[in-house]
mmCIF file of C-alpha atoms in Angstrom:
data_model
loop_
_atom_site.group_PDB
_atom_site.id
_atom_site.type_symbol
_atom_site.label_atom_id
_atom_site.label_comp_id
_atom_site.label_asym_id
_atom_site.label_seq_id
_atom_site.Cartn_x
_atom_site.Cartn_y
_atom_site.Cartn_z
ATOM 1 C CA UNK A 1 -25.913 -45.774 14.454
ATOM 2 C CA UNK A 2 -24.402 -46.758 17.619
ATOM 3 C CA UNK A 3 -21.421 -44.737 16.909
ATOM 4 C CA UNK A 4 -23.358 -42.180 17.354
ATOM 5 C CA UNK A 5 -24.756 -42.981 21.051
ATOM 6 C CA UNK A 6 -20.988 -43.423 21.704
ATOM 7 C CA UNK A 7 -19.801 -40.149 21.008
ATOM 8 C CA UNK A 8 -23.001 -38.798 22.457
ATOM 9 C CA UNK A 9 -22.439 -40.550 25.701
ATOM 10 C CA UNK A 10 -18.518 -39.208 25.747
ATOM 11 C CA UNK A 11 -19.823 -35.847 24.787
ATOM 12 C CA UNK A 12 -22.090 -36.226 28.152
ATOM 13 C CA UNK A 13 -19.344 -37.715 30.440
ATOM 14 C CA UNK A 14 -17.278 -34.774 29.799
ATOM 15 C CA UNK A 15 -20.039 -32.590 30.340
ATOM 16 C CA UNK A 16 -20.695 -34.077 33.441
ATOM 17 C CA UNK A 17 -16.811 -34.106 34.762
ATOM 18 C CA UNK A 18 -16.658 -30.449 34.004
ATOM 19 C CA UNK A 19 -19.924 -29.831 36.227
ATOM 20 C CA UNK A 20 -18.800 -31.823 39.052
ATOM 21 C CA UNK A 21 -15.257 -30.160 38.973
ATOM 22 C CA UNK A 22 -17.198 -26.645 38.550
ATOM 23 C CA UNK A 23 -18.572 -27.408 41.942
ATOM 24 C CA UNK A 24 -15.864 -28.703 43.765
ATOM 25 C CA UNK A 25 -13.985 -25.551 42.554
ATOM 26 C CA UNK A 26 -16.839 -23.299 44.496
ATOM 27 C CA UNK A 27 -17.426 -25.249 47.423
ATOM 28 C CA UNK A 28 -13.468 -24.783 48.228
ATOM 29 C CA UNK A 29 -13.529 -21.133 47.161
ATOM 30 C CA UNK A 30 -16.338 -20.645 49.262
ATOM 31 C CA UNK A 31 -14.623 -22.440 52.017
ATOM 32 C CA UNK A 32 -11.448 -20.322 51.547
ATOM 33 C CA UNK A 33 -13.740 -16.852 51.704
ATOM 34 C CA UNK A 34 -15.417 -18.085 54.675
ATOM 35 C CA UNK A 35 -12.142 -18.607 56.781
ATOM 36 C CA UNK A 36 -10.734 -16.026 55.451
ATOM 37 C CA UNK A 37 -13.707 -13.648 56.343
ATOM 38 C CA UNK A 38 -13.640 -15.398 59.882
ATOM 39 C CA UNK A 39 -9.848 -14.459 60.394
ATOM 40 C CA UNK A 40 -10.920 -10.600 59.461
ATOM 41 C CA UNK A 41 -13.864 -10.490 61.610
ATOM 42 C CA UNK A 42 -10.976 -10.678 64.650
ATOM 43 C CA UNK A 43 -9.451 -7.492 63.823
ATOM 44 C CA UNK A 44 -13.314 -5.836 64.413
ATOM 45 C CA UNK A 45 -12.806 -5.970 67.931
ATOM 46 C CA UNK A 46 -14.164 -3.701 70.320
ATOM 47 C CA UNK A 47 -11.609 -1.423 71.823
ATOM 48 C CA UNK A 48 -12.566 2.173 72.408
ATOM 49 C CA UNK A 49 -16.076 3.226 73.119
ATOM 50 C CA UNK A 50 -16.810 7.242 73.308
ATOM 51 C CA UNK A 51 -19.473 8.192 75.191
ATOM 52 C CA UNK A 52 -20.784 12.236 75.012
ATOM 53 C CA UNK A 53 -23.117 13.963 76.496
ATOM 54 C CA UNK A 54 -23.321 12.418 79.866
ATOM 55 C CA UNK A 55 -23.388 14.694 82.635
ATOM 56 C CA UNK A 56 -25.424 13.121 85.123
ATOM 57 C CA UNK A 57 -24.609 9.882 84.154
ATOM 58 C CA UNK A 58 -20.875 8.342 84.732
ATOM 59 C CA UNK A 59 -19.189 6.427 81.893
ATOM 60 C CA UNK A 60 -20.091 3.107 83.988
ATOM 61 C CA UNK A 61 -23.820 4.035 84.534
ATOM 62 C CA UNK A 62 -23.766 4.328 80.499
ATOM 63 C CA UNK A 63 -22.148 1.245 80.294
ATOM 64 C CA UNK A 64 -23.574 -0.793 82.341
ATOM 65 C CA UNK A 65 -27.003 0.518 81.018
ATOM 66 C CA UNK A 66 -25.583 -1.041 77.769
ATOM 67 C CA UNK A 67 -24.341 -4.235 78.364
ATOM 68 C CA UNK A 68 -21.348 -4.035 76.423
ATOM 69 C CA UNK A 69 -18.401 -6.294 77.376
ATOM 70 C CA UNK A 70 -14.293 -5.842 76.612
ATOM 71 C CA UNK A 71 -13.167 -7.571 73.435
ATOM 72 C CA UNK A 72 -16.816 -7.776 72.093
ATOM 73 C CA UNK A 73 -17.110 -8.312 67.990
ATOM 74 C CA UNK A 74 -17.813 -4.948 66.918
ATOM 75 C CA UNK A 75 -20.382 -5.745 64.126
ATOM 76 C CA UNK A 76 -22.172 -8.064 66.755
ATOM 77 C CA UNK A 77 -23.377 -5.064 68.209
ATOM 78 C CA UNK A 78 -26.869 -3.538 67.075
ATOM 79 C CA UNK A 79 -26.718 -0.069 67.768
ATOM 80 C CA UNK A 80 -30.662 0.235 67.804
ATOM 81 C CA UNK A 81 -30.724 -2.413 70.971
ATOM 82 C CA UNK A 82 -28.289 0.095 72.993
ATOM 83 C CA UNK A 83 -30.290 2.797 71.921
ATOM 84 C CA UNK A 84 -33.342 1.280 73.175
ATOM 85 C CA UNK A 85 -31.755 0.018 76.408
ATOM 86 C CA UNK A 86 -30.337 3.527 77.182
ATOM 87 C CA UNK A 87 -33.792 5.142 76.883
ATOM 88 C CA UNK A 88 -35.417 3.454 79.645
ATOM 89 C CA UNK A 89 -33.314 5.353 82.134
ATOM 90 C CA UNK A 90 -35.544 8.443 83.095
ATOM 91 C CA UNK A 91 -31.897 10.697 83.015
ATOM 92 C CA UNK A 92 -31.765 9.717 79.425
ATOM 93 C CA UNK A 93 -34.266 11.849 76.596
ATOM 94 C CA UNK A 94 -32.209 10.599 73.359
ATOM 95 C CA UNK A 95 -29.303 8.719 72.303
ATOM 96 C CA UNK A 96 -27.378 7.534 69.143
ATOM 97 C CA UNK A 97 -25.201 5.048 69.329
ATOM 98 C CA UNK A 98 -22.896 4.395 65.705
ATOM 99 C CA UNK A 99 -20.208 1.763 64.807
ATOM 100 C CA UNK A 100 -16.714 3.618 63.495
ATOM 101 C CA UNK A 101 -14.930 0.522 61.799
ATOM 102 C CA UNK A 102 -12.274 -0.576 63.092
ATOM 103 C CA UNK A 103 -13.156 -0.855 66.393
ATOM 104 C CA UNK A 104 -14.659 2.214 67.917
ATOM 105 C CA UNK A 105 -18.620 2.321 69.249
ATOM 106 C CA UNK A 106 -19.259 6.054 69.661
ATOM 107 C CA UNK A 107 -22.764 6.778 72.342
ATOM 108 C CA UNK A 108 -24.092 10.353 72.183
ATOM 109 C CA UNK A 109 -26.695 10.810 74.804
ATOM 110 C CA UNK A 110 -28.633 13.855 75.287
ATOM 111 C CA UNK A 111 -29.594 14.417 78.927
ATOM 112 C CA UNK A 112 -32.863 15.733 80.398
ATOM 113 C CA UNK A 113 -31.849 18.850 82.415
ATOM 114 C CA UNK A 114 -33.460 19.614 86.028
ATOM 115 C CA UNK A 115 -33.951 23.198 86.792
ATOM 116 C CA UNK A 116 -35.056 22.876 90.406
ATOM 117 C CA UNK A 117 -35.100 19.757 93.259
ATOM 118 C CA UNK A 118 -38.847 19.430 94.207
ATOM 119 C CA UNK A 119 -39.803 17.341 97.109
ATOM 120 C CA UNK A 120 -43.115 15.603 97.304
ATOM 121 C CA UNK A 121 -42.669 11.908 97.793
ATOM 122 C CA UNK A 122 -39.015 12.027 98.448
ATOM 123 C CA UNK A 123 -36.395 14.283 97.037
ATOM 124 C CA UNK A 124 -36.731 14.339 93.247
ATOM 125 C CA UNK A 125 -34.907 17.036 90.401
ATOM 126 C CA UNK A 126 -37.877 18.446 88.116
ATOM 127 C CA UNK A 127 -37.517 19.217 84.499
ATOM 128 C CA UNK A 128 -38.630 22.404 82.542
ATOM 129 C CA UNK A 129 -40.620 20.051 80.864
ATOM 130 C CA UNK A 130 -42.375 18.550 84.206
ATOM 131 C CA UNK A 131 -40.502 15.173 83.889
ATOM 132 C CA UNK A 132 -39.888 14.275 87.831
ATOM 133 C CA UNK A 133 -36.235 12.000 87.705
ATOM 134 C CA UNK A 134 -34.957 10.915 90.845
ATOM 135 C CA UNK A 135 -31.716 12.608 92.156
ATOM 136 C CA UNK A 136 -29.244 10.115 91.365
ATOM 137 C CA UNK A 137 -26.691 8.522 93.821
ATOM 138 C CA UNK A 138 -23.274 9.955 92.734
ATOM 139 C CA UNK A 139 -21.037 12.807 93.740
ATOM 140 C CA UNK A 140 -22.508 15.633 91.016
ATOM 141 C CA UNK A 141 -22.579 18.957 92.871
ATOM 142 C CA UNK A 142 -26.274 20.335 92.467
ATOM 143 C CA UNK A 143 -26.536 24.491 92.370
ATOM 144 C CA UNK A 144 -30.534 23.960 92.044
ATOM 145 C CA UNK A 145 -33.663 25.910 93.788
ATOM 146 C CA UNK A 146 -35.287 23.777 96.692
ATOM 147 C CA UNK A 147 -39.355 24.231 95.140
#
């Protein structure tokens, strides 16, 4: 009978061996992924942003409405923040902002449109809408009505 306890007991140390080498096997091929994934994040760079749509706006307003920096990790960047950040200018009724791997960030934004310049408290552009936006500080030509 204790033959049998022996063989029972080898039967379990190999087990055991196997399981531990098992593991050791996925911990370094989960290491290897990881750096390897780590090395290809680096190529997602940031490197070209379009912007369209901005008329009143210059590519720096839009920009620095944004946030965005040079050599920023593409996938870092939630396009749902920007989108939120760039609606809290009054120029700005709707934006989408979409990732194009490799490293493009493409910003559509659609402007509100002023028909007329209205003043009341100051000098302000009106909307067709009624949406009052302040006339913005930049060298844009205006051919509006004075209301």
């Amino acid at each position: 009978m204790p033959k049998r306890k022996k063989t029972h007991t080898a039967r379990n140390t190999v087990i055991y061996l196997l399981v531990i080498a098992a593991l050791t096997a996925l911990a370094y091929g989960y290491r290897w992924v990881n750096t390897q994934l780590q090395e290809r994040m680096g190529a997602f760079e940031l490197s070209n942003i379009e912007i369209r749509g901005n008329d009143i706006l210059s590519r720096s307003d839009v920009l620095a409405m944004c946030g965005l920096k040079e050599e920023q990790e593409l996938l870092k960047i939630r396009p749902l923040d920007l989108v939120k950040k760039l609606k809290q200018s009054y120029y700005i009724k709707g934006a989408a902002v979409v990732r194009s791997l490799p490293a493009t960030l493409r910003i559509t934004i659609v402007e509100r449109e002023p028909i007329a310049f209205i003043y009341g408290k100051g000098l302000n552009l009106i909307t067709s809408s009624g949406y009052l936006l302040p006339v913005p500080q930049n060298d844009k030509r205006w051919n509006l009505p004075f209301i």
